[in-house]
Coordinates of C-alpha atoms in Angstrom, one line a residue:
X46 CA 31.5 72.4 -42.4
X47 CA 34.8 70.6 -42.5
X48 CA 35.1 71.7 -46.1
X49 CA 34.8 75.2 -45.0
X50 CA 37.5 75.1 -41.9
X51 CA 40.1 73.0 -44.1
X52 CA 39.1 76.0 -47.1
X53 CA 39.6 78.8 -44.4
X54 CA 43.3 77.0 -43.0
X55 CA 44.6 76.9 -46.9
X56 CA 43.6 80.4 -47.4
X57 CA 45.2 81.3 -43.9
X58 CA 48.0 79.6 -44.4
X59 CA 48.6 81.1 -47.9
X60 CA 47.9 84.5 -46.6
X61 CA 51.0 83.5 -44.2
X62 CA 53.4 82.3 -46.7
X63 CA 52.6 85.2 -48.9
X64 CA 53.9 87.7 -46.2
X65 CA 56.3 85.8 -45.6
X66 CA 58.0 85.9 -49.1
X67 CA 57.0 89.2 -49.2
X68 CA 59.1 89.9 -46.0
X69 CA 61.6 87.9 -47.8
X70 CA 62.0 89.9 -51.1
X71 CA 62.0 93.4 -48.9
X72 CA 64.9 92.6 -46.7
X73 CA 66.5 90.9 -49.8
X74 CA 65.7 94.0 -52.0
X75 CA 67.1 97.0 -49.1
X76 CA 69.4 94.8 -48.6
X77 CA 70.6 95.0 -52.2
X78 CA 69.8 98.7 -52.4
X79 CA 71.8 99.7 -49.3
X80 CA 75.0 97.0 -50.3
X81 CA 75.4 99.0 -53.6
X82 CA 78.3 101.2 -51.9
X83 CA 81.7 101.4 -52.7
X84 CA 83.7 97.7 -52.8
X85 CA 87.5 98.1 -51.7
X86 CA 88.5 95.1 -53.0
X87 CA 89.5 94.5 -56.5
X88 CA 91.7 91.3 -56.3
X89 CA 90.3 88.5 -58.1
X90 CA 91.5 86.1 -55.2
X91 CA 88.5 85.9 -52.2
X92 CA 88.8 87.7 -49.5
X93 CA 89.0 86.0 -45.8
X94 CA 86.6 88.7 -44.8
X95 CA 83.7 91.0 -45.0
X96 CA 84.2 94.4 -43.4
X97 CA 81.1 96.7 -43.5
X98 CA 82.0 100.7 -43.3
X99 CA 79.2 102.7 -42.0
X100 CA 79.9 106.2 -42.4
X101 CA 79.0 110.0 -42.5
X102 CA 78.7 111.3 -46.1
X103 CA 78.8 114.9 -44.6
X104 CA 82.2 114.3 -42.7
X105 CA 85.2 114.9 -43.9
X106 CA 87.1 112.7 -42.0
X107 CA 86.0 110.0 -44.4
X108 CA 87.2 111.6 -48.0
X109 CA 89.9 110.4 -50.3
X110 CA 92.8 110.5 -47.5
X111 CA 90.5 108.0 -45.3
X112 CA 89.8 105.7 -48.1
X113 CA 93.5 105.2 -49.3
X114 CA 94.1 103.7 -45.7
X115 CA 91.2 101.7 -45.7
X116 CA 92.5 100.5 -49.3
X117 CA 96.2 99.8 -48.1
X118 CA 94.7 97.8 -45.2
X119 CA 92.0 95.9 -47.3
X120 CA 95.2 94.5 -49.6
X121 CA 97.7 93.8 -46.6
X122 CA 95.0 91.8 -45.0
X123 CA 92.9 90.5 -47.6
X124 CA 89.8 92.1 -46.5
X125 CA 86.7 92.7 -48.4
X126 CA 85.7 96.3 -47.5
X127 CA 82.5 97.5 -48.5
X128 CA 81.8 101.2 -47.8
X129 CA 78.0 102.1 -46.7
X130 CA 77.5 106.0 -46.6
X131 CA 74.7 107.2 -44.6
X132 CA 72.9 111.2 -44.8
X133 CA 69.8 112.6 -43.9
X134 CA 67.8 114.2 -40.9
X135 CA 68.0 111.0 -38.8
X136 CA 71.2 109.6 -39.0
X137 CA 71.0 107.6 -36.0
X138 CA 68.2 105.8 -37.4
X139 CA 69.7 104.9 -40.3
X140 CA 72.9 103.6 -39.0
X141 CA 70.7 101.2 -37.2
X142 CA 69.0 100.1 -40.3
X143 CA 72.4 99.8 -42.0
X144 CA 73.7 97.9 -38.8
X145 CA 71.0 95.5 -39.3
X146 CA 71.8 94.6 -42.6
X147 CA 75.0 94.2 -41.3
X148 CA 73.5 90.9 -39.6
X149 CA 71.4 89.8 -42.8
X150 CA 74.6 90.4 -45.0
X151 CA 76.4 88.4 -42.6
X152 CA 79.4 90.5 -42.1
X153 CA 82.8 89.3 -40.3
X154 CA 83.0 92.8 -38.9
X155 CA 81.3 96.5 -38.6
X156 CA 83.2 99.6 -38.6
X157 CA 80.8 102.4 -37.7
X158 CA 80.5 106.0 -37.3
X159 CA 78.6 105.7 -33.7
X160 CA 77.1 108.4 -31.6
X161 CA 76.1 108.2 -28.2
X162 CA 72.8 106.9 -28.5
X163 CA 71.3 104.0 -26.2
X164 CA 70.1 102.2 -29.4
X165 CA 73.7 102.7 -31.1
X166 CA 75.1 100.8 -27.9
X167 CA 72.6 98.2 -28.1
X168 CA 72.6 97.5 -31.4
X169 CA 76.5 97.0 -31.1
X170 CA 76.3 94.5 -28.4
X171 CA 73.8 92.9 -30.4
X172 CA 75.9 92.4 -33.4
X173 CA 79.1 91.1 -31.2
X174 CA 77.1 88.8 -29.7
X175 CA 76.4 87.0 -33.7
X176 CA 80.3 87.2 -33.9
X177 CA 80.0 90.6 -35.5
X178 CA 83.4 92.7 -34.3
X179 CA 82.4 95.8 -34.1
X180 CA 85.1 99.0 -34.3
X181 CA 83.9 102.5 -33.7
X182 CA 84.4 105.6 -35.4
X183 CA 83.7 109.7 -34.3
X184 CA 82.5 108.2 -30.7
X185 CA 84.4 105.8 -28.6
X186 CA 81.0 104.0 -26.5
X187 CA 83.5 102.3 -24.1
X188 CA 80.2 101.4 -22.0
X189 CA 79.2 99.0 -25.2
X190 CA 81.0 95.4 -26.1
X191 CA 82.9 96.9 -29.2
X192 CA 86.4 96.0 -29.9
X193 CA 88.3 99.1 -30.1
X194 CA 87.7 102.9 -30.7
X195 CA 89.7 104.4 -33.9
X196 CA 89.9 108.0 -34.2
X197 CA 90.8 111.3 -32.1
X198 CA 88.2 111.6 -29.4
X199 CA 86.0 115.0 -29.3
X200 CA 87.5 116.1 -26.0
X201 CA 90.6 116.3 -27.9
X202 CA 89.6 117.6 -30.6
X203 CA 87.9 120.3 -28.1
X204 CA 91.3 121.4 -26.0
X205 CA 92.8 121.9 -29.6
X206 CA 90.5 123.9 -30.9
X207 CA 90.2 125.9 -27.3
X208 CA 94.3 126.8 -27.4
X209 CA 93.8 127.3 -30.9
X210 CA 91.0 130.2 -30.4
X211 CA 92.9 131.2 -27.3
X212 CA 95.9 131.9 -29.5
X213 CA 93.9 133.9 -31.9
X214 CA 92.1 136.0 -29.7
X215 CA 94.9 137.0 -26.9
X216 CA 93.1 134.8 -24.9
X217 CA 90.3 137.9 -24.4
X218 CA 86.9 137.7 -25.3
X219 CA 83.8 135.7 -26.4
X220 CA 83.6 132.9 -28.4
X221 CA 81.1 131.1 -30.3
X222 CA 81.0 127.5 -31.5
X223 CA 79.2 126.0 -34.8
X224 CA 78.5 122.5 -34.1
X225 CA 76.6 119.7 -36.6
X226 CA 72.8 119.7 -36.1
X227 CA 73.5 115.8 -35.1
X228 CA 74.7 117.0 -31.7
X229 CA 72.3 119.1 -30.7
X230 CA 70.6 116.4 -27.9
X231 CA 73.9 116.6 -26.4
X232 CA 74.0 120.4 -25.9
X233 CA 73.2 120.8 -21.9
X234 CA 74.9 117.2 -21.7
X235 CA 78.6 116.9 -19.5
X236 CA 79.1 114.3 -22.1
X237 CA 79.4 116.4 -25.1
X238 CA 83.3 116.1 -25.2
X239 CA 84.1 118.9 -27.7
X240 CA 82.4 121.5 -25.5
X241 CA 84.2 120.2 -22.3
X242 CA 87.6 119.9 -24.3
X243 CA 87.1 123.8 -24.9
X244 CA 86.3 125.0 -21.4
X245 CA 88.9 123.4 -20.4
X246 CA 91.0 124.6 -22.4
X247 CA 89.9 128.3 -21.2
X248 CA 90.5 127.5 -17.9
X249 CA 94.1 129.6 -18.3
X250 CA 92.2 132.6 -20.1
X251 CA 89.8 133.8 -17.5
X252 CA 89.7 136.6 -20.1
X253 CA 87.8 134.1 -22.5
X254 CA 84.4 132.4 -22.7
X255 CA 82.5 130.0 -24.3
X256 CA 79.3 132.5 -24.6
X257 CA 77.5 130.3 -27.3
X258 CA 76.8 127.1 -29.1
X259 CA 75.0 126.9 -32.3
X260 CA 74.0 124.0 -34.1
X261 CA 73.3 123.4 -38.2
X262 CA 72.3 121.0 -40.6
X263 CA 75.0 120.6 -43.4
X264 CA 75.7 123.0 -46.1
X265 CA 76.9 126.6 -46.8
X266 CA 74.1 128.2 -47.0
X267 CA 73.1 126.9 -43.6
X268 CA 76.2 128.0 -42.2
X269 CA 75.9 131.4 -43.8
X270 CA 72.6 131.8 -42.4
X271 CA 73.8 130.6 -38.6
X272 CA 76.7 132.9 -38.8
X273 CA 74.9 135.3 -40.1
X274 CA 72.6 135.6 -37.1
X275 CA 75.1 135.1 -34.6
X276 CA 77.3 138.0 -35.7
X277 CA 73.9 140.1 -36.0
X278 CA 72.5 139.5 -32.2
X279 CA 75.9 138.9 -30.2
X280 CA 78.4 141.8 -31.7
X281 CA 80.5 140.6 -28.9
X282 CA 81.6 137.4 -30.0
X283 CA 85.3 137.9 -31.6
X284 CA 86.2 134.3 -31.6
X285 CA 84.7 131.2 -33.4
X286 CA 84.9 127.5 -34.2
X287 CA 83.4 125.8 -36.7
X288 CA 83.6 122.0 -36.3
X289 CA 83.6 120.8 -40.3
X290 CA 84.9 122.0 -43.3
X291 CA 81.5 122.9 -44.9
X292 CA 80.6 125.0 -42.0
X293 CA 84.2 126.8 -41.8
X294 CA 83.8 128.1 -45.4
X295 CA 80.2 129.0 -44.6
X296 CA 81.6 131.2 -41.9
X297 CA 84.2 132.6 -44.1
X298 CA 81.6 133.8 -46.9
X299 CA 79.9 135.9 -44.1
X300 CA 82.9 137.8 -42.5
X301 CA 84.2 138.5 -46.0
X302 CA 80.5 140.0 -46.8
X303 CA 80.5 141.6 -43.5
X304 CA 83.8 143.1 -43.4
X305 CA 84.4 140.8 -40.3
X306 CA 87.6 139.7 -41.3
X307 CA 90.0 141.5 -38.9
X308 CA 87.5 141.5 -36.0
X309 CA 86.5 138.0 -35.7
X310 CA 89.2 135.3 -35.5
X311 CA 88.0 131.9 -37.3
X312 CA 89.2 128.3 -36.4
X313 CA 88.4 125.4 -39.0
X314 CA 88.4 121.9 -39.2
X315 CA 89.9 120.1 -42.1
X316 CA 92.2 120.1 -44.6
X317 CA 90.1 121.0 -47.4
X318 CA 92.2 122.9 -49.9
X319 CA 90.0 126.1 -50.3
X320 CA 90.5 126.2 -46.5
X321 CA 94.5 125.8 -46.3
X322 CA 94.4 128.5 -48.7
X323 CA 92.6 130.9 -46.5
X324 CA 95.0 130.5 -43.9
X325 CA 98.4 130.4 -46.2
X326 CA 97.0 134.1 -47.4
X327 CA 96.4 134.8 -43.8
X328 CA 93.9 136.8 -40.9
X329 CA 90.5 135.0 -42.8
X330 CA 91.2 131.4 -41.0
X331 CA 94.0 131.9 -38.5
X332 CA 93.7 128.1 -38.4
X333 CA 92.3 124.6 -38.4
X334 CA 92.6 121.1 -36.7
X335 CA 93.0 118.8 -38.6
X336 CA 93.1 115.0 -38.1
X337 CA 95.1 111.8 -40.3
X338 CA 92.1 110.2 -42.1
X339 CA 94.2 108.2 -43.6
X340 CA 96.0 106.8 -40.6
X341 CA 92.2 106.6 -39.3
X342 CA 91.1 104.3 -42.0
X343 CA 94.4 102.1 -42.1
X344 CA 94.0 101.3 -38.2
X345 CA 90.2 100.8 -38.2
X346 CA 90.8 97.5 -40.4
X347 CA 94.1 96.4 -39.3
X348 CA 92.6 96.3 -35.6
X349 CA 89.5 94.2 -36.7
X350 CA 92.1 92.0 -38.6
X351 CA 94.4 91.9 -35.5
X352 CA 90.9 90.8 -33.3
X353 CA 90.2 88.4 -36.2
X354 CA 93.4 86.3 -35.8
X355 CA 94.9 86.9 -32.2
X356 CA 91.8 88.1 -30.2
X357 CA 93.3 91.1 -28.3
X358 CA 93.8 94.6 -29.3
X359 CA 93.7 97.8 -27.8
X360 CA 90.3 99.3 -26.8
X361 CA 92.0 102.9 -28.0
X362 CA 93.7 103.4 -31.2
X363 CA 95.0 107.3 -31.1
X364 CA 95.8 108.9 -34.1
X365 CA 96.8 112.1 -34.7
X366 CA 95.4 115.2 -34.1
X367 CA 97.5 118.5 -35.2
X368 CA 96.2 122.6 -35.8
X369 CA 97.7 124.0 -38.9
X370 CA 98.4 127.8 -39.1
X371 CA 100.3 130.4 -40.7
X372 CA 103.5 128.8 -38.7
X373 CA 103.4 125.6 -40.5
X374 CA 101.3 126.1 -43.4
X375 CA 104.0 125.6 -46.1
X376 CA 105.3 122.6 -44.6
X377 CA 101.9 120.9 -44.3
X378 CA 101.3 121.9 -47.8
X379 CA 104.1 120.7 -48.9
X380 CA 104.1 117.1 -46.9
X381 CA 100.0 116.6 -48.5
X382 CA 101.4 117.6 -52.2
X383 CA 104.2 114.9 -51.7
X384 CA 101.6 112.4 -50.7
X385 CA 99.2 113.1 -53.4
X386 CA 101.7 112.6 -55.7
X387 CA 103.4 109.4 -54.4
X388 CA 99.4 107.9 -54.5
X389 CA 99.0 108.9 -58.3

């Protein structure tokens, strides 16, 4: 009988340490898997820290421009920077997952692309509470324990792209906005910034509306399709902002198919060349705000470094916002080409 309850302990027992190496090698293995992102660090000298970047493959706030000033900051500081994108139908869920490796990786800081999700804000009060500093990206969350907000809010973002459309249209008529699928919970929500930013931005054009709010996963053809419909059932809409780069081009494809051009007037977002282009040749995009990724990137690490070594910094980093039209096309053109070349 005893030989039977010490056989049944062992095999218990083993049964336990098996999972538990098991555990082991999974955390060890996705953490591996998701830590094979970009490194912005190539001095052989260590770093004094880690910094882990969790950010939106689809947005273009993070391309080239963003990384240069993440780059510039990672060499001034001495910072170890490595670069986590995240994609997919749930991205909330997997900036948590990435957030929690985050702990496991045992990063010195977290700069995230947040949204406004109760999880989002708890995981970020967990991570600051390990000694994690934790800087947010495309939402500011002042309500959580992160250090500082980087970025151009969306209710900025929102009045710009208001007086933009307002501009366009004569400040008459209806206007429609494509938004990312990942907003979508927020769309009968008074915190969905961008949409407040616009109507109050209308408030000087009774003559102009929001009438509509449309939201799509990423990609052209999903844009097409979106515009597509919303030019088909609401022929009154004259006026419409897209709220990426992806999605302005999708739009464009349809009111050149449509011959929509002169009848419905098209804000962007970005600097993507293809869509500078549009608006240097005129009446396809009358114009697009655009924010300094690079400027973005720079601050996002120089306040977690700042944090790092005197403990206070500004819970609101602004950077710039601007809308680029026909009126300063050439010299915005000219001032990226500049840049380009000065980085080469």
């Amino acid at each position: 009988m005893n030989k039977r309850i010490t056989s049944m302990t062992i095999l218990i027992l083993s049964m336990i340490l098996l999972f538990l190496l098991g555990m082991g090698l999974y955390l060890s293995n996705t953490i591996a898997e998701a830590t094979k992102g970009e490194y912005l660090w190539e001095s052989m000298l260590p770093a004094e820290y880690h910094v882990m970047a969790i950010l939106d493959r689809s947005n273009q706030t993070y391309d080239q421009s963003f990384r240069e000033g993440l780059k510039q900051s990672s060499e001034d500081y001495k910072i170890s920077v490595e670069v986590i994108m995240f994609e997919g139908e749930n991205v909330e869920d997997e900036v948590l997952k990435i957030m929690d490796l985050a702990i496991y990786a045992k990063a010195d800081g977290v700069i995230v692309h947040a949204f406004d999700n109760p999880k989002i804000i708890n995981k970020i009060d967990e991570l600051m509470s390990l000694g994690i500093a934790v800087i947010t990206l495309n939402e500011d969350l002042p309500q959580s324990d992160r250090i500082s907000y980087v970025g151009v809010n969306r209710y900025k973002i929102g009045l710009e792209a208001g007086g933009a459309l307002a501009k366009a249209t004569d400040g008459i008529g209806k206007i429609a906005v494509v938004e990312q699928q990942n907003y979508q919970k927020l769309g009968n929500q008074q915190q969905d910034l961008l949409l407040l930013g616009i109507t109050d931005a209308l408030r000087d054009y009774p003559g102009l509306s929001l009438e509509l709010v449309r939201y799509t996963k990423q990609g052209l053809l999903n844009a097409e399709i979106l515009a597509t419909e919303i030019f088909r059932n609401h022929p009154d809409i004259n006026g419409i902002f897209c709220t990426n780069a992806e999605n302005t081009l999708g739009v464009v494809q349809v009111l050149v198919d449509n011959n929509l051009v002169n009848r419905i007037a098209l804000v962007g977002y970005g600097d993507d060349d293809e869509i500078l282009g549009y608006i240097e040749r005129g009446k396809i995009i009358e114009s697009s705000v655009v924010t300094d990724y690079k400027g973005i990137g720079k601050e996002a690490l120089k306040v977690f470094y700042e944090y790092k070594t005197n403990s206070y910094v500004p819970s609101y980093i602004n950077t710039s916002l601007q809308v680029i039209d026909e009126e300063n096309i050439a010299a915005y053109m000219t001032e990226k080409s500049e840049a380009y070349d000065k980085n080469q």
